[in-house]
């Protein structure tokens, strides 16, 4: 077993901030006597391959240097390997990204120096991981928030707007409000079937998504249950009038929003011609129907 940390750096995170900050990060790790090896990602989802190789070479402690997407792919690398039990792996995060949503649940600071001190002095917790099974038997894991419908549409738009930084979430959200067509869904949850025209259905392990928005009501990241939010036929006016509630979490109290707790859920469009987008941790995953389940207490995360 290699006791060093293995850093995976996405040089494009934060519009190139990861790459620009690397020398500073390296110096801080050395000054804190934190032994490490590292690798830069070179293409989309390269993190998965880097994680597999690192674990194969005995590393069990991994640092994500980047945004929510980098962490998402690292988690998928851990969950898809079969060399070691996933619960033996530790992940720490130096957050350099556009949204940095996962770290908000745990109050991990975005300042590099402070995040490295947490890496050195923090504690580890075992967190749940979500599992998405989409059409064509595609399996994807997520550590924060996933969803189908409007939020997937927004993530699809976001790909072209990330160069604008944090405002990209607002711009893509506005585009979604103007152009997204609500879908008639069949939702199977807790032994009941709900048929509803929906803006979106959200599956939350943690609290924040979309650059700080809160669509989840009462998350407990290690209780084996999703915090599920079904936003029904919300109109453009509904969302504009309730914009502050999207960020303070009170949107879940709206009369057109329902919340549930469950360890699994299946969401399908009523007609096969509809293919709503599915997102996980701000990454576009697939479209169509989705089965979602919890892998309880799957990976150790370093938190304050």
mmCIF file of N, CA and C in Angstrom, residues 49-154:
data_model
loop_
_atom_site.group_PDB
_atom_site.id
_atom_site.type_symbol
_atom_site.label_atom_id
_atom_site.label_comp_id
_atom_site.label_asym_id
_atom_site.label_seq_id
_atom_site.Cartn_x
_atom_site.Cartn_y
_atom_site.Cartn_z
ATOM 1 N N UNK A 49 -9.460 6.588 -15.666
ATOM 2 C CA UNK A 49 -8.282 5.763 -15.957
ATOM 3 C C UNK A 49 -7.161 6.026 -14.956
ATOM 4 N N UNK A 50 -6.963 7.303 -14.599
ATOM 5 C CA UNK A 50 -5.904 7.651 -13.638
ATOM 6 C C UNK A 50 -6.185 7.038 -12.268
ATOM 7 N N UNK A 51 -7.441 7.041 -11.861
ATOM 8 C CA UNK A 51 -7.815 6.426 -10.577
ATOM 9 C C UNK A 51 -7.559 4.919 -10.608
ATOM 10 N N UNK A 52 -7.980 4.256 -11.671
ATOM 11 C CA UNK A 52 -7.749 2.812 -11.784
ATOM 12 C C UNK A 52 -6.276 2.486 -11.669
ATOM 13 N N UNK A 53 -5.422 3.230 -12.366
ATOM 14 C CA UNK A 53 -3.984 2.980 -12.330
ATOM 15 C C UNK A 53 -3.398 3.279 -10.957
ATOM 16 N N UNK A 54 -3.876 4.361 -10.324
ATOM 17 C CA UNK A 54 -3.375 4.718 -8.999
ATOM 18 C C UNK A 54 -3.705 3.634 -7.977
ATOM 19 N N UNK A 55 -4.936 3.157 -7.993
ATOM 20 C CA UNK A 55 -5.342 2.117 -7.043
ATOM 21 C C UNK A 55 -4.582 0.818 -7.326
ATOM 22 N N UNK A 56 -4.398 0.518 -8.589
ATOM 23 C CA UNK A 56 -3.634 -0.680 -8.966
ATOM 24 C C UNK A 56 -2.203 -0.603 -8.440
ATOM 25 N N UNK A 57 -1.683 0.627 -8.337
ATOM 26 C CA UNK A 57 -0.319 0.836 -7.843
ATOM 27 C C UNK A 57 -0.258 1.072 -6.341
ATOM 28 N N UNK A 58 -1.363 0.822 -5.645
ATOM 29 C CA UNK A 58 -1.348 0.841 -4.186
ATOM 30 C C UNK A 58 -1.813 2.111 -3.520
ATOM 31 N N UNK A 59 -2.190 3.123 -4.282
ATOM 32 C CA UNK A 59 -2.678 4.364 -3.672
ATOM 33 C C UNK A 59 -4.105 4.170 -3.165
ATOM 34 N N UNK A 60 -4.363 4.655 -1.957
ATOM 35 C CA UNK A 60 -5.722 4.626 -1.395
ATOM 36 C C UNK A 60 -6.179 6.015 -0.967
ATOM 37 N N UNK A 61 -5.328 7.041 -1.199
ATOM 38 C CA UNK A 61 -5.661 8.413 -0.826
ATOM 39 C C UNK A 61 -5.530 9.288 -2.065
ATOM 40 N N UNK A 62 -6.637 9.887 -2.476
ATOM 41 C CA UNK A 62 -6.689 10.630 -3.742
ATOM 42 C C UNK A 62 -7.186 12.046 -3.480
ATOM 43 N N UNK A 63 -6.530 13.006 -4.117
ATOM 44 C CA UNK A 63 -6.944 14.409 -4.019
ATOM 45 C C UNK A 63 -7.470 14.870 -5.371
ATOM 46 N N UNK A 64 -8.660 15.423 -5.369
ATOM 47 C CA UNK A 64 -9.261 16.000 -6.567
ATOM 48 C C UNK A 64 -8.906 17.479 -6.618
ATOM 49 N N UNK A 65 -8.177 17.888 -7.652
ATOM 50 C CA UNK A 65 -7.834 19.300 -7.850
ATOM 51 C C UNK A 65 -8.608 19.776 -9.078
ATOM 52 N N UNK A 66 -9.739 20.416 -8.830
ATOM 53 C CA UNK A 66 -10.601 20.837 -9.930
ATOM 54 C C UNK A 66 -11.985 21.148 -9.403
ATOM 55 N N UNK A 67 -12.971 21.017 -10.270
ATOM 56 C CA UNK A 67 -14.341 21.328 -9.888
ATOM 57 C C UNK A 67 -15.171 20.091 -9.623
ATOM 58 N N UNK A 68 -16.479 20.279 -9.643
ATOM 59 C CA UNK A 68 -17.404 19.177 -9.371
ATOM 60 C C UNK A 68 -17.277 18.055 -10.407
ATOM 61 N N UNK A 69 -16.987 18.425 -11.655
ATOM 62 C CA UNK A 69 -16.839 17.412 -12.698
ATOM 63 C C UNK A 69 -15.631 16.523 -12.462
ATOM 64 N N UNK A 70 -14.520 17.116 -12.039
ATOM 65 C CA UNK A 70 -13.312 16.335 -11.735
ATOM 66 C C UNK A 70 -13.590 15.343 -10.616
ATOM 67 N N UNK A 71 -14.233 15.822 -9.545
ATOM 68 C CA UNK A 71 -14.577 14.949 -8.423
ATOM 69 C C UNK A 71 -15.533 13.851 -8.873
ATOM 70 N N UNK A 72 -16.507 14.197 -9.688
ATOM 71 C CA UNK A 72 -17.464 13.225 -10.205
ATOM 72 C C UNK A 72 -16.756 12.072 -10.922
ATOM 73 N N UNK A 73 -15.807 12.394 -11.782
ATOM 74 C CA UNK A 73 -15.120 11.354 -12.546
ATOM 75 C C UNK A 73 -14.185 10.530 -11.654
ATOM 76 N N UNK A 74 -13.592 11.159 -10.650
ATOM 77 C CA UNK A 74 -12.765 10.415 -9.692
ATOM 78 C C UNK A 74 -13.628 9.406 -8.933
ATOM 79 N N UNK A 75 -14.799 9.846 -8.480
ATOM 80 C CA UNK A 75 -15.729 8.938 -7.792
ATOM 81 C C UNK A 75 -16.101 7.773 -8.704
ATOM 82 N N UNK A 76 -16.367 8.059 -9.977
ATOM 83 C CA UNK A 76 -16.699 6.987 -10.912
ATOM 84 C C UNK A 76 -15.526 6.032 -11.122
ATOM 85 N N UNK A 77 -14.308 6.557 -11.086
ATOM 86 C CA UNK A 77 -13.142 5.689 -11.161
ATOM 87 C C UNK A 77 -13.048 4.745 -9.982
ATOM 88 N N UNK A 78 -13.339 5.266 -8.792
ATOM 89 C CA UNK A 78 -13.290 4.440 -7.579
ATOM 90 C C UNK A 78 -14.391 3.384 -7.582
ATOM 91 N N UNK A 79 -15.600 3.805 -7.931
ATOM 92 C CA UNK A 79 -16.738 2.890 -7.871
ATOM 93 C C UNK A 79 -16.689 1.823 -8.966
ATOM 94 N N UNK A 80 -15.982 2.088 -10.061
ATOM 95 C CA UNK A 80 -15.963 1.128 -11.175
ATOM 96 C C UNK A 80 -14.758 0.190 -11.157
ATOM 97 N N UNK A 81 -13.835 0.381 -10.199
ATOM 98 C CA UNK A 81 -12.683 -0.525 -10.118
ATOM 99 C C UNK A 81 -13.016 -1.711 -9.210
ATOM 100 N N UNK A 82 -12.268 -2.809 -9.371
ATOM 101 C CA UNK A 82 -12.504 -3.989 -8.535
ATOM 102 C C UNK A 82 -11.220 -4.509 -7.887
ATOM 103 N N UNK A 83 -10.266 -3.574 -7.650
ATOM 104 C CA UNK A 83 -9.007 -3.967 -7.011
ATOM 105 C C UNK A 83 -9.121 -3.972 -5.491
ATOM 106 N N UNK A 84 -9.848 -2.989 -4.929
ATOM 107 C CA UNK A 84 -9.981 -2.872 -3.468
ATOM 108 C C UNK A 84 -11.421 -2.501 -3.126
ATOM 109 N N UNK A 85 -11.768 -2.683 -1.864
ATOM 110 C CA UNK A 85 -13.061 -2.244 -1.357
ATOM 111 C C UNK A 85 -13.114 -0.710 -1.415
ATOM 112 N N UNK A 86 -14.180 -0.158 -1.963
ATOM 113 C CA UNK A 86 -14.254 1.302 -2.107
ATOM 114 C C UNK A 86 -14.191 2.021 -0.765
ATOM 115 N N UNK A 87 -14.614 1.380 0.315
ATOM 116 C CA UNK A 87 -14.622 2.039 1.622
ATOM 117 C C UNK A 87 -13.213 2.269 2.162
ATOM 118 N N UNK A 88 -12.199 1.654 1.548
ATOM 119 C CA UNK A 88 -10.815 1.868 1.984
ATOM 120 C C UNK A 88 -10.182 3.085 1.309
ATOM 121 N N UNK A 89 -10.892 3.681 0.348
ATOM 122 C CA UNK A 89 -10.351 4.818 -0.396
ATOM 123 C C UNK A 89 -10.773 6.127 0.267
ATOM 124 N N UNK A 90 -9.822 7.053 0.376
ATOM 125 C CA UNK A 90 -10.098 8.389 0.885
ATOM 126 C C UNK A 90 -9.978 9.404 -0.252
ATOM 127 N N UNK A 91 -10.916 10.362 -0.277
ATOM 128 C CA UNK A 91 -10.847 11.464 -1.236
ATOM 129 C C UNK A 91 -10.798 12.788 -0.471
ATOM 130 N N UNK A 92 -9.854 13.640 -0.864
ATOM 131 C CA UNK A 92 -9.835 15.028 -0.401
ATOM 132 C C UNK A 92 -10.016 15.922 -1.623
ATOM 133 N N UNK A 93 -10.450 17.158 -1.391
ATOM 134 C CA UNK A 93 -10.741 18.055 -2.505
ATOM 135 C C UNK A 93 -10.056 19.397 -2.303
ATOM 136 N N UNK A 94 -9.325 19.821 -3.333
ATOM 137 C CA UNK A 94 -8.875 21.208 -3.440
ATOM 138 C C UNK A 94 -9.769 21.822 -4.513
ATOM 139 N N UNK A 95 -10.790 22.586 -4.111
ATOM 140 C CA UNK A 95 -11.844 22.983 -5.057
ATOM 141 C C UNK A 95 -11.447 24.170 -5.939
ATOM 142 N N UNK A 96 -11.280 23.882 -7.219
ATOM 143 C CA UNK A 96 -10.982 24.936 -8.199
ATOM 144 C C UNK A 96 -11.900 24.686 -9.391
ATOM 145 N N UNK A 97 -13.078 25.243 -9.351
ATOM 146 C CA UNK A 97 -14.016 24.987 -10.429
ATOM 147 C C UNK A 97 -15.005 26.116 -10.586
ATOM 148 N N UNK A 98 -15.965 25.940 -11.468
ATOM 149 C CA UNK A 98 -16.971 26.969 -11.724
ATOM 150 C C UNK A 98 -18.021 26.996 -10.623
ATOM 151 N N UNK A 99 -18.503 25.815 -10.220
ATOM 152 C CA UNK A 99 -19.581 25.761 -9.249
ATOM 153 C C UNK A 99 -19.127 25.427 -7.843
ATOM 154 N N UNK A 100 -18.248 24.438 -7.714
ATOM 155 C CA UNK A 100 -17.789 23.961 -6.401
ATOM 156 C C UNK A 100 -18.969 23.695 -5.463
ATOM 157 N N UNK A 101 -19.934 22.925 -5.947
ATOM 158 C CA UNK A 101 -21.158 22.702 -5.162
ATOM 159 C C UNK A 101 -20.997 21.649 -4.078
ATOM 160 N N UNK A 102 -20.285 20.552 -4.359
ATOM 161 C CA UNK A 102 -20.191 19.482 -3.360
ATOM 162 C C UNK A 102 -19.566 19.993 -2.064
ATOM 163 N N UNK A 103 -18.528 20.823 -2.157
ATOM 164 C CA UNK A 103 -17.817 21.274 -0.952
ATOM 165 C C UNK A 103 -18.697 22.139 -0.060
ATOM 166 N N UNK A 104 -19.734 22.761 -0.619
ATOM 167 C CA UNK A 104 -20.586 23.656 0.184
ATOM 168 C C UNK A 104 -21.328 22.904 1.285
ATOM 169 N N UNK A 105 -21.710 21.660 1.038
ATOM 170 C CA UNK A 105 -22.413 20.877 2.054
ATOM 171 C C UNK A 105 -21.561 20.715 3.306
ATOM 172 N N UNK A 106 -20.255 20.596 3.121
ATOM 173 C CA UNK A 106 -19.341 20.337 4.241
ATOM 174 C C UNK A 106 -18.561 21.581 4.675
ATOM 175 N N UNK A 107 -18.884 22.725 4.090
ATOM 176 C CA UNK A 107 -18.178 23.974 4.418
ATOM 177 C C UNK A 107 -16.677 23.866 4.204
ATOM 178 N N UNK A 108 -16.288 23.188 3.131
ATOM 179 C CA UNK A 108 -14.879 23.145 2.749
ATOM 180 C C UNK A 108 -14.563 24.438 2.013
ATOM 181 N N UNK A 109 -13.597 25.225 2.481
ATOM 182 C CA UNK A 109 -13.326 26.519 1.851
ATOM 183 C C UNK A 109 -12.707 26.363 0.463
ATOM 184 N N UNK A 110 -12.976 27.343 -0.400
ATOM 185 C CA UNK A 110 -12.409 27.313 -1.745
ATOM 186 C C UNK A 110 -11.011 27.932 -1.790
ATOM 187 N N UNK A 111 -10.576 28.530 -0.715
ATOM 188 C CA UNK A 111 -9.212 29.067 -0.649
ATOM 189 C C UNK A 111 -8.239 27.896 -0.560
ATOM 190 N N UNK A 112 -7.269 27.853 -1.438
ATOM 191 C CA UNK A 112 -6.374 26.699 -1.560
ATOM 192 C C UNK A 112 -5.677 26.384 -0.250
ATOM 193 N N UNK A 113 -5.142 27.414 0.407
ATOM 194 C CA UNK A 113 -4.381 27.178 1.642
ATOM 195 C C UNK A 113 -5.237 26.501 2.707
ATOM 196 N N UNK A 114 -6.477 26.949 2.835
ATOM 197 C CA UNK A 114 -7.361 26.392 3.864
ATOM 198 C C UNK A 114 -7.802 24.969 3.520
ATOM 199 N N UNK A 115 -8.032 24.712 2.239
ATOM 200 C CA UNK A 115 -8.444 23.354 1.854
ATOM 201 C C UNK A 115 -7.313 22.358 2.085
ATOM 202 N N UNK A 116 -6.073 22.791 1.932
ATOM 203 C CA UNK A 116 -4.932 21.897 2.191
ATOM 204 C C UNK A 116 -4.776 21.636 3.686
ATOM 205 N N UNK A 117 -5.065 22.624 4.523
ATOM 206 C CA UNK A 117 -5.027 22.392 5.968
ATOM 207 C C UNK A 117 -6.088 21.374 6.390
ATOM 208 N N UNK A 118 -7.259 21.430 5.748
ATOM 209 C CA UNK A 118 -8.294 20.427 6.030
ATOM 210 C C UNK A 118 -7.821 19.048 5.598
ATOM 211 N N UNK A 119 -7.154 18.997 4.460
ATOM 212 C CA UNK A 119 -6.580 17.741 3.980
ATOM 213 C C UNK A 119 -5.636 17.153 5.023
ATOM 214 N N UNK A 120 -4.859 18.023 5.672
ATOM 215 C CA UNK A 120 -3.882 17.546 6.656
ATOM 216 C C UNK A 120 -4.523 17.230 8.008
ATOM 217 N N UNK A 121 -5.473 18.060 8.435
ATOM 218 C CA UNK A 121 -5.995 17.959 9.802
ATOM 219 C C UNK A 121 -7.438 17.478 9.892
ATOM 220 N N UNK A 122 -8.092 17.314 8.722
ATOM 221 C CA UNK A 122 -9.510 16.964 8.730
ATOM 222 C C UNK A 122 -9.773 15.522 9.117
ATOM 223 N N UNK A 123 -11.039 15.217 9.234
ATOM 224 C CA UNK A 123 -11.470 13.860 9.559
ATOM 225 C C UNK A 123 -12.070 13.233 8.307
ATOM 226 N N UNK A 124 -12.220 11.923 8.334
ATOM 227 C CA UNK A 124 -12.846 11.254 7.190
ATOM 228 C C UNK A 124 -14.241 10.770 7.587
ATOM 229 N N UNK A 125 -15.173 10.868 6.631
ATOM 230 C CA UNK A 125 -16.506 10.324 6.837
ATOM 231 C C UNK A 125 -16.825 9.387 5.669
ATOM 232 N N UNK A 126 -17.630 8.399 5.928
ATOM 233 C CA UNK A 126 -18.100 7.525 4.859
ATOM 234 C C UNK A 126 -19.397 8.095 4.315
ATOM 235 N N UNK A 127 -19.398 8.460 3.036
ATOM 236 C CA UNK A 127 -20.577 9.066 2.421
ATOM 237 C C UNK A 127 -21.236 8.097 1.446
ATOM 238 N N UNK A 128 -22.550 8.227 1.335
ATOM 239 C CA UNK A 128 -23.297 7.471 0.326
ATOM 240 C C UNK A 128 -22.912 7.934 -1.081
ATOM 241 N N UNK A 129 -23.087 7.043 -2.034
ATOM 242 C CA UNK A 129 -22.894 7.345 -3.450
ATOM 243 C C UNK A 129 -24.144 6.890 -4.199
ATOM 244 N N UNK A 130 -24.606 7.716 -5.121
ATOM 245 C CA UNK A 130 -25.760 7.351 -5.934
ATOM 246 C C UNK A 130 -25.339 6.584 -7.172
ATOM 247 N N UNK A 131 -26.231 5.716 -7.630
ATOM 248 C CA UNK A 131 -25.981 4.903 -8.832
ATOM 249 C C UNK A 131 -27.120 5.131 -9.819
ATOM 250 N N UNK A 132 -26.774 5.566 -11.021
ATOM 251 C CA UNK A 132 -27.741 5.798 -12.085
ATOM 252 C C UNK A 132 -27.601 4.709 -13.135
ATOM 253 N N UNK A 133 -28.709 4.055 -13.452
ATOM 254 C CA UNK A 133 -28.719 3.088 -14.548
ATOM 255 C C UNK A 133 -29.664 3.632 -15.618
ATOM 256 N N UNK A 134 -29.097 3.986 -16.758
ATOM 257 C CA UNK A 134 -29.868 4.608 -17.822
ATOM 258 C C UNK A 134 -30.055 3.631 -18.974
ATOM 259 N N UNK A 135 -30.656 4.109 -20.050
ATOM 260 C CA UNK A 135 -30.924 3.244 -21.189
ATOM 261 C C UNK A 135 -29.626 2.672 -21.749
ATOM 262 N N UNK A 136 -29.721 1.512 -22.371
ATOM 263 C CA UNK A 136 -28.557 0.775 -22.895
ATOM 264 C C UNK A 136 -27.638 0.285 -21.778
ATOM 265 N N UNK A 137 -28.215 0.135 -20.539
ATOM 266 C CA UNK A 137 -27.482 -0.428 -19.395
ATOM 267 C C UNK A 137 -26.230 0.372 -19.044
ATOM 268 N N UNK A 138 -26.266 1.670 -19.255
ATOM 269 C CA UNK A 138 -25.160 2.542 -18.861
ATOM 270 C C UNK A 138 -25.241 2.815 -17.365
ATOM 271 N N UNK A 139 -24.120 2.644 -16.643
ATOM 272 C CA UNK A 139 -24.075 2.879 -15.196
ATOM 273 C C UNK A 139 -23.158 4.061 -14.901
ATOM 274 N N UNK A 140 -23.665 5.016 -14.140
ATOM 275 C CA UNK A 140 -22.889 6.180 -13.709
ATOM 276 C C UNK A 140 -23.147 6.402 -12.226
ATOM 277 N N UNK A 141 -22.110 6.830 -11.505
ATOM 278 C CA UNK A 141 -22.229 7.108 -10.071
ATOM 279 C C UNK A 141 -22.179 8.617 -9.827
ATOM 280 N N UNK A 142 -22.777 9.051 -8.715
ATOM 281 C CA UNK A 142 -22.690 10.474 -8.373
ATOM 282 C C UNK A 142 -22.564 10.649 -6.874
ATOM 283 N N UNK A 143 -21.900 11.721 -6.480
ATOM 284 C CA UNK A 143 -21.614 11.972 -5.072
ATOM 285 C C UNK A 143 -22.360 13.184 -4.515
ATOM 286 N N UNK A 144 -23.054 13.919 -5.372
ATOM 287 C CA UNK A 144 -23.689 15.148 -4.924
ATOM 288 C C UNK A 144 -25.184 15.155 -5.246
ATOM 289 N N UNK A 145 -25.546 15.624 -6.425
ATOM 290 C CA UNK A 145 -26.947 15.733 -6.832
ATOM 291 C C UNK A 145 -27.071 15.324 -8.293
ATOM 292 N N UNK A 146 -28.102 14.559 -8.605
ATOM 293 C CA UNK A 146 -28.410 14.198 -9.984
ATOM 294 C C UNK A 146 -29.870 14.545 -10.252
ATOM 295 N N UNK A 147 -30.247 14.535 -11.526
ATOM 296 C CA UNK A 147 -31.634 14.857 -11.836
ATOM 297 C C UNK A 147 -31.957 14.632 -13.298
ATOM 298 N N UNK A 148 -33.220 14.712 -13.597
ATOM 299 C CA UNK A 148 -33.708 14.507 -14.967
ATOM 300 C C UNK A 148 -34.726 15.600 -15.286
ATOM 301 N N UNK A 149 -34.636 16.148 -16.495
ATOM 302 C CA UNK A 149 -35.562 17.184 -16.923
ATOM 303 C C UNK A 149 -34.864 18.513 -17.114
ATOM 304 N N UNK A 150 -35.436 19.563 -16.529
ATOM 305 C CA UNK A 150 -34.926 20.924 -16.702
ATOM 306 C C UNK A 150 -33.461 21.048 -16.322
ATOM 307 N N UNK A 151 -33.058 20.451 -15.188
ATOM 308 C CA UNK A 151 -31.665 20.602 -14.756
ATOM 309 C C UNK A 151 -30.706 19.935 -15.733
ATOM 310 N N UNK A 152 -31.139 18.807 -16.335
ATOM 311 C CA UNK A 152 -30.317 18.185 -17.368
ATOM 312 C C UNK A 152 -30.201 19.061 -18.598
ATOM 313 N N UNK A 153 -31.300 19.719 -18.943
ATOM 314 C CA UNK A 153 -31.306 20.651 -20.068
ATOM 315 C C UNK A 153 -30.333 21.800 -19.800
ATOM 316 N N UNK A 154 -30.351 22.320 -18.569
ATOM 317 C CA UNK A 154 -29.467 23.420 -18.192
ATOM 318 C C UNK A 154 -28.003 22.989 -18.285
#
